[in-house]
PDB file of C-alpha atoms in Angstrom:
ATOM      1  CA  MET A   1     -37.660 -31.905  -9.603  1.00 45.00           C
ATOM      2  CA  ASN A   2     -37.053 -32.421 -13.310  1.00 48.00           C
ATOM      3  CA  ILE A   3     -33.766 -31.742 -15.113  1.00 51.00           C
ATOM      4  CA  ASN A   4     -34.964 -28.485 -16.752  1.00 51.00           C
ATOM      5  CA  LYS A   5     -35.975 -26.951 -13.409  1.00 52.00           C
ATOM      6  CA  LEU A   6     -32.692 -28.075 -11.827  1.00 44.00           C
ATOM      7  CA  ALA A   7     -30.704 -26.569 -14.718  1.00 45.00           C
ATOM      8  CA  THR A   8     -32.660 -23.299 -14.424  1.00 49.00           C
ATOM      9  CA  VAL A   9     -32.000 -23.092 -10.671  1.00 45.00           C
ATOM     10  CA  LEU A  10     -28.277 -23.850 -11.148  1.00 45.00           C
ATOM     11  CA  VAL A  11     -27.931 -21.203 -13.868  1.00 47.00           C
ATOM     12  CA  ALA A  12     -29.734 -18.615 -11.699  1.00 49.00           C
ATOM     13  CA  VAL A  13     -27.585 -19.359  -8.628  1.00 43.00           C
ATOM     14  CA  SER A  14     -24.394 -19.341 -10.720  1.00 45.00           C
ATOM     15  CA  SER A  15     -25.244 -15.997 -12.305  1.00 45.00           C
ATOM     16  CA  LEU A  16     -25.922 -14.495  -8.866  1.00 42.00           C
ATOM     17  CA  GLY A  17     -22.538 -15.736  -7.650  1.00 41.00           C
ATOM     18  CA  ILE A  18     -20.732 -14.360 -10.699  1.00 38.00           C
ATOM     19  CA  SER A  19     -22.536 -11.029 -10.296  1.00 38.00           C
ATOM     20  CA  ALA A  20     -21.520 -10.800  -6.624  1.00 39.00           C
ATOM     21  CA  VAL A  21     -17.880 -11.534  -7.474  1.00 38.00           C
ATOM     22  CA  SER A  22     -17.774  -8.916 -10.221  1.00 40.00           C
ATOM     23  CA  GLN A  23     -19.356  -6.323  -7.913  1.00 42.00           C
ATOM     24  CA  ALA A  24     -16.946  -7.153  -5.082  1.00 45.00           C
ATOM     25  CA  SER A  25     -13.897  -6.887  -7.301  1.00 51.00           C
ATOM     26  CA  GLY A  26     -14.808  -3.780  -9.247  1.00 68.00           C
ATOM     27  CA  GLU A  27     -15.018  -3.405 -12.976  1.00 84.00           C
ATOM     28  CA  ALA A  28     -12.230  -2.427 -15.344  1.00 87.00           C
ATOM     29  CA  GLY A  29     -11.990   1.356 -15.303  1.00 91.00           C
ATOM     30  CA  ASP A  30     -13.342   1.784 -11.754  1.00 94.00           C
ATOM     31  CA  ILE A  31     -11.618   4.567  -9.810  1.00 97.00           C
ATOM     32  CA  TYR A  32     -11.075   4.313  -6.043  1.00 98.00           C
ATOM     33  CA  VAL A  33      -9.488   6.187  -3.142  1.00 98.00           C
ATOM     34  CA  ALA A  34      -7.581   4.355  -0.419  1.00 98.00           C
ATOM     35  CA  PRO A  35      -6.603   6.156   2.828  1.00 98.00           C
ATOM     36  CA  PHE A  36      -4.315   4.189   5.157  1.00 98.00           C
ATOM     37  CA  GLY A  37      -2.306   4.242   8.364  1.00 98.00           C
ATOM     38  CA  SER A  38       1.214   2.809   8.528  1.00 98.00           C
ATOM     39  CA  TYR A  39       3.561   1.143  10.997  1.00 97.00           C
ATOM     40  CA  LEU A  40       7.229   1.579  10.042  1.00 94.00           C
ATOM     41  CA  HIS A  41      10.130  -0.582  11.220  1.00 90.00           C
ATOM     42  CA  PRO A  42      13.298   1.196   9.981  1.00 85.00           C
ATOM     43  CA  GLY A  43      16.226  -0.996   9.014  1.00 78.00           C
ATOM     44  CA  GLY A  44      19.752  -0.599   7.716  1.00 68.00           C
ATOM     45  CA  ASP A  45      22.028   1.744   9.641  1.00 65.00           C
ATOM     46  CA  THR A  46      19.411   4.272  10.772  1.00 67.00           C
ATOM     47  CA  GLN A  47      19.668   3.318  14.481  1.00 69.00           C
ATOM     48  CA  ALA A  48      15.993   4.193  14.704  1.00 76.00           C
ATOM     49  CA  SER A  49      12.983   3.098  16.684  1.00 82.00           C
ATOM     50  CA  ASP A  50       9.670   2.116  15.140  1.00 88.00           C
ATOM     51  CA  GLY A  51       7.436   4.824  13.771  1.00 91.00           C
ATOM     52  CA  TRP A  52       3.978   5.592  12.443  1.00 96.00           C
ATOM     53  CA  GLY A  53       2.497   7.383   9.490  1.00 96.00           C
ATOM     54  CA  ALA A  54      -0.434   7.868   7.160  1.00 98.00           C
ATOM     55  CA  GLY A  55      -1.214   8.351   3.518  1.00 98.00           C
ATOM     56  CA  ALA A  56      -3.724   7.956   0.725  1.00 98.00           C
ATOM     57  CA  GLY A  57      -3.857   6.558  -2.763  1.00 98.00           C
ATOM     58  CA  VAL A  58      -5.976   7.006  -5.868  1.00 98.00           C
ATOM     59  CA  GLY A  59      -6.178   4.006  -8.134  1.00 98.00           C
ATOM     60  CA  MET A  60      -7.863   2.385 -11.084  1.00 97.00           C
ATOM     61  CA  VAL A  61      -8.875  -1.208 -11.760  1.00 96.00           C
ATOM     62  CA  ILE A  62      -7.220  -2.190 -15.073  1.00 96.00           C
ATOM     63  CA  ASN A  63      -8.705  -5.690 -15.359  1.00 95.00           C
ATOM     64  CA  ARG A  64      -9.502  -8.638 -13.097  1.00 94.00           C
ATOM     65  CA  TYR A  65      -5.799  -9.099 -12.279  1.00 96.00           C
ATOM     66  CA  PHE A  66      -4.238  -5.623 -12.201  1.00 97.00           C
ATOM     67  CA  ASN A  67      -4.685  -2.261 -10.457  1.00 97.00           C
ATOM     68  CA  VAL A  68      -2.491   0.814 -10.770  1.00 98.00           C
ATOM     69  CA  GLU A  69      -2.355   3.293  -7.891  1.00 98.00           C
ATOM     70  CA  ALA A  70      -0.668   6.629  -7.149  1.00 99.00           C
ATOM     71  CA  ARG A  71       0.059   7.077  -3.419  1.00 98.00           C
ATOM     72  CA  GLY A  72       1.351   9.748  -1.115  1.00 98.00           C
ATOM     73  CA  PHE A  73       2.600   9.098   2.427  1.00 98.00           C
ATOM     74  CA  TRP A  74       4.186  10.593   5.536  1.00 97.00           C
ATOM     75  CA  HIS A  75       6.111   8.573   8.172  1.00 95.00           C
ATOM     76  CA  ASN A  76       7.876   9.676  11.365  1.00 93.00           C
ATOM     77  CA  TYR A  77      10.320   7.865  13.652  1.00 90.00           C
ATOM     78  CA  ARG A  78      12.877   8.654  16.387  1.00 86.00           C
ATOM     79  CA  ASN A  79      16.557   7.765  16.077  1.00 79.00           C
ATOM     80  CA  ASP A  80      19.641   7.515  18.299  1.00 72.00           C
ATOM     81  CA  ILE A  81      22.524   8.197  15.925  1.00 67.00           C
ATOM     82  CA  PRO A  82      25.469   8.951  18.305  1.00 66.00           C
ATOM     83  CA  CYS A  83      26.821  11.914  16.316  1.00 66.00           C
ATOM     84  CA  CYS A  84      23.476  13.662  16.196  1.00 65.00           C
ATOM     85  CA  GLY A  85      22.218  13.704  19.773  1.00 65.00           C
ATOM     86  CA  GLY A  86      19.096  11.750  18.915  1.00 70.00           C
ATOM     87  CA  GLY A  87      16.309  13.254  16.924  1.00 82.00           C
ATOM     88  CA  GLU A  88      13.352  12.622  14.699  1.00 86.00           C
ATOM     89  CA  THR A  89      13.086  11.721  11.061  1.00 87.00           C
ATOM     90  CA  ASP A  90      10.187  12.596   8.776  1.00 92.00           C
ATOM     91  CA  LEU A  91       9.677  10.761   5.492  1.00 93.00           C
ATOM     92  CA  LEU A  92       7.430  12.403   2.908  1.00 96.00           C
ATOM     93  CA  GLY A  93       6.992  10.626  -0.389  1.00 97.00           C
ATOM     94  CA  ALA A  94       4.932   9.417  -3.319  1.00 98.00           C
ATOM     95  CA  SER A  95       4.922   6.257  -5.395  1.00 98.00           C
ATOM     96  CA  LEU A  96       3.270   4.528  -8.314  1.00 99.00           C
ATOM     97  CA  ASP A  97       2.107   1.014  -7.436  1.00 98.00           C
ATOM     98  CA  GLY A  98       1.279  -1.961  -9.607  1.00 98.00           C
ATOM     99  CA  GLN A  99      -0.947  -4.513  -7.866  1.00 98.00           C
ATOM    100  CA  PHE A 100      -1.402  -8.080  -9.132  1.00 98.00           C
ATOM    101  CA  TYR A 101      -4.515  -9.831  -7.797  1.00 97.00           C
ATOM    102  CA  PHE A 102      -4.526 -13.633  -7.724  1.00 97.00           C
ATOM    103  CA  MET A 103      -8.326 -13.613  -7.721  1.00 95.00           C
ATOM    104  CA  ARG A 104     -11.151 -11.147  -7.141  1.00 94.00           C
ATOM    105  CA  ASP A 105     -13.613 -12.286  -4.519  1.00 94.00           C
ATOM    106  CA  ARG A 106     -14.786 -11.173  -1.100  1.00 96.00           C
ATOM    107  CA  PHE A 107     -11.184 -11.734   0.061  1.00 97.00           C
ATOM    108  CA  SER A 108      -8.699 -10.802  -2.669  1.00 97.00           C
ATOM    109  CA  PRO A 109      -4.962 -11.405  -2.067  1.00 98.00           C
ATOM    110  CA  TYR A 110      -2.441  -9.428  -4.112  1.00 98.00           C
ATOM    111  CA  LEU A 111       1.245  -8.729  -4.722  1.00 99.00           C
ATOM    112  CA  VAL A 112       2.482  -5.157  -5.034  1.00 98.00           C
ATOM    113  CA  ALA A 113       5.553  -3.528  -6.604  1.00 98.00           C
ATOM    114  CA  SER A 114       6.230   0.173  -6.343  1.00 98.00           C
ATOM    115  CA  LEU A 115       8.591   2.876  -7.603  1.00 98.00           C
ATOM    116  CA  GLY A 116       8.689   6.355  -6.109  1.00 98.00           C
ATOM    117  CA  GLY A 117      10.546   9.164  -4.443  1.00 96.00           C
ATOM    118  CA  MET A 118      10.929  10.273  -0.841  1.00 95.00           C
ATOM    119  CA  ARG A 119      12.237  13.297   1.055  1.00 94.00           C
ATOM    120  CA  THR A 120      13.983  12.437   4.335  1.00 88.00           C
ATOM    121  CA  GLU A 121      14.263  15.191   6.954  1.00 89.00           C
ATOM    122  CA  LEU A 122      16.438  14.523  10.013  1.00 83.00           C
ATOM    123  CA  THR A 123      15.971  16.938  12.920  1.00 85.00           C
ATOM    124  CA  SER A 124      18.341  16.524  15.880  1.00 80.00           C
ATOM    125  CA  ARG A 125      19.713  18.452  18.815  1.00 78.00           C
ATOM    126  CA  TYR A 126      22.825  19.498  16.847  1.00 77.00           C
ATOM    127  CA  PHE A 127      21.712  19.898  13.232  1.00 76.00           C
ATOM    128  CA  ASN A 128      18.945  19.541  10.681  1.00 82.00           C
ATOM    129  CA  THR A 129      19.431  17.988   7.265  1.00 82.00           C
ATOM    130  CA  HIS A 130      17.351  16.641   4.422  1.00 86.00           C
ATOM    131  CA  ALA A 131      17.790  14.687   1.204  1.00 88.00           C
ATOM    132  CA  THR A 132      15.691  13.240  -1.595  1.00 91.00           C
ATOM    133  CA  SER A 133      15.953   9.663  -2.849  1.00 91.00           C
ATOM    134  CA  PHE A 134      14.318   6.985  -4.978  1.00 94.00           C
ATOM    135  CA  ILE A 135      12.431   4.187  -3.232  1.00 95.00           C
ATOM    136  CA  PHE A 136      11.507   0.707  -4.401  1.00 97.00           C
ATOM    137  CA  GLU A 137       8.893  -1.401  -2.596  1.00 97.00           C
ATOM    138  CA  ALA A 138       7.665  -4.978  -2.933  1.00 98.00           C
ATOM    139  CA  GLY A 139       5.214  -6.937  -0.824  1.00 98.00           C
ATOM    140  CA  GLY A 140       1.863  -8.595  -0.499  1.00 98.00           C
ATOM    141  CA  GLY A 141      -1.521  -7.985   1.016  1.00 98.00           C
ATOM    142  CA  GLY A 142      -5.216  -8.464   0.682  1.00 98.00           C
ATOM    143  CA  SER A 143      -8.536  -6.689   0.575  1.00 97.00           C
ATOM    144  CA  PHE A 144     -11.779  -7.771   2.216  1.00 98.00           C
ATOM    145  CA  THR A 145     -15.008  -6.489   0.677  1.00 97.00           C
ATOM    146  CA  ILE A 146     -17.585  -5.204   3.176  1.00 97.00           C
ATOM    147  CA  THR A 147     -20.032  -3.654   0.670  1.00 96.00           C
ATOM    148  CA  ASP A 148     -19.980  -3.115  -3.092  1.00 91.00           C
ATOM    149  CA  ASN A 149     -18.112   0.190  -2.659  1.00 94.00           C
ATOM    150  CA  PHE A 150     -16.171  -0.298   0.594  1.00 97.00           C
ATOM    151  CA  SER A 151     -13.310  -2.691   1.434  1.00 97.00           C
ATOM    152  CA  LEU A 152     -10.767  -3.123   4.206  1.00 98.00           C
ATOM    153  CA  ARG A 153      -7.245  -3.398   2.859  1.00 98.00           C
ATOM    154  CA  GLY A 154      -3.810  -4.129   4.260  1.00 98.00           C
ATOM    155  CA  ASP A 155      -0.349  -5.007   3.036  1.00 98.00           C
ATOM    156  CA  VAL A 156       3.235  -5.543   4.173  1.00 98.00           C
ATOM    157  CA  ARG A 157       6.049  -4.029   2.102  1.00 98.00           C
ATOM    158  CA  TYR A 158       9.822  -4.142   2.064  1.00 96.00           C
ATOM    159  CA  ARG A 159      11.245  -0.744   1.072  1.00 94.00           C
ATOM    160  CA  ILE A 160      14.706  -0.059  -0.341  1.00 92.00           C
ATOM    161  CA  ASN A 161      15.799   3.565   0.003  1.00 88.00           C
ATOM    162  CA  THR A 162      18.612   5.003  -2.161  1.00 87.00           C
ATOM    163  CA  LEU A 163      19.317   7.802   0.337  1.00 78.00           C
ATOM    164  CA  PRO A 164      22.967   8.982   0.288  1.00 68.00           C
ATOM    165  CA  SER A 165      25.006   7.544   3.172  1.00 58.00           C
ATOM    166  CA  ASN A 166      25.996  11.008   4.447  1.00 56.00           C
ATOM    167  CA  VAL A 167      22.358  11.565   5.489  1.00 54.00           C
ATOM    168  CA  GLY A 168      21.024   8.225   6.642  1.00 51.00           C
ATOM    169  CA  GLY A 169      23.966   6.066   7.674  1.00 54.00           C
ATOM    170  CA  GLU A 170      26.178   3.510   5.958  1.00 55.00           C
ATOM    171  CA  GLY A 171      24.975   0.810   3.597  1.00 58.00           C
ATOM    172  CA  VAL A 172      21.549   0.090   2.175  1.00 67.00           C
ATOM    173  CA  LEU A 173      18.657   1.678   3.978  1.00 79.00           C
ATOM    174  CA  ASN A 174      15.611  -0.557   4.119  1.00 86.00           C
ATOM    175  CA  ASP A 175      12.319  -0.468   5.958  1.00 89.00           C
ATOM    176  CA  LEU A 176       9.455  -2.801   6.723  1.00 94.00           C
ATOM    177  CA  VAL A 177       6.152  -0.980   6.225  1.00 96.00           C
ATOM    178  CA  VAL A 178       2.752  -2.335   7.305  1.00 98.00           C
ATOM    179  CA  ASN A 179      -0.273  -0.476   5.884  1.00 98.00           C
ATOM    180  CA  LEU A 180      -3.880  -0.873   6.991  1.00 98.00           C
ATOM    181  CA  GLY A 181      -6.749   1.129   5.565  1.00 98.00           C
ATOM    182  CA  PHE A 182      -9.895   1.316   3.486  1.00 97.00           C
ATOM    183  CA  GLU A 183     -10.789   1.369  -0.171  1.00 97.00           C
ATOM    184  CA  PHE A 184     -13.754   3.447  -1.396  1.00 97.00           C
ATOM    185  CA  LYS A 185     -14.861   2.723  -4.955  1.00 96.00           C
ATOM    186  CA  LEU A 186     -16.057   5.823  -6.818  1.00 95.00           C
ATOM    187  CA  GLY A 187     -17.116   4.051 -10.017  1.00 91.00           C
ATOM    188  CA  GLN A 188     -16.031   4.918 -13.523  1.00 88.00           C
ATOM    189  CA  LEU A 189     -15.208   8.484 -14.501  1.00 76.00           C
TER     190      LEU A 189
END
């Protein structure tokens, strides 16, 4: 094989690889939807047991490193606060996420930071109460491309909740949230 043929083959293979990476990662301006299920491990002074939830996000690829995503979620867990006779807590909230991708490939790891709001509703044997608070989340995750328009995605987040102590207990309320879901690319609008 002469040098010209070898160079032609290498250029063709390289361009196919670059094309596959750009298709797997999405193009700047691509819109996507991302439904997910969640496992919640409440922390702080909630005296709660683990819970579950679900949600969905709508996002946009900004460039090869950044996505921005608006998300809504619902979580539920049981608690054993002595004054309240046990009960259940529902968390209903929304956030705006910034995602930083280290690389875009078939597997794409990322860091996430989030700012949002959440309504906490405590229902117990003796009383019902609710409050609204700001939340801050930070974590990391990854997406795994199955097809050009479909990816599996998961992340782990640490959540700080600014809920007043008269609703949720003393001190800082914090949660560990594990999300697992899908990402469907819709293309550019």
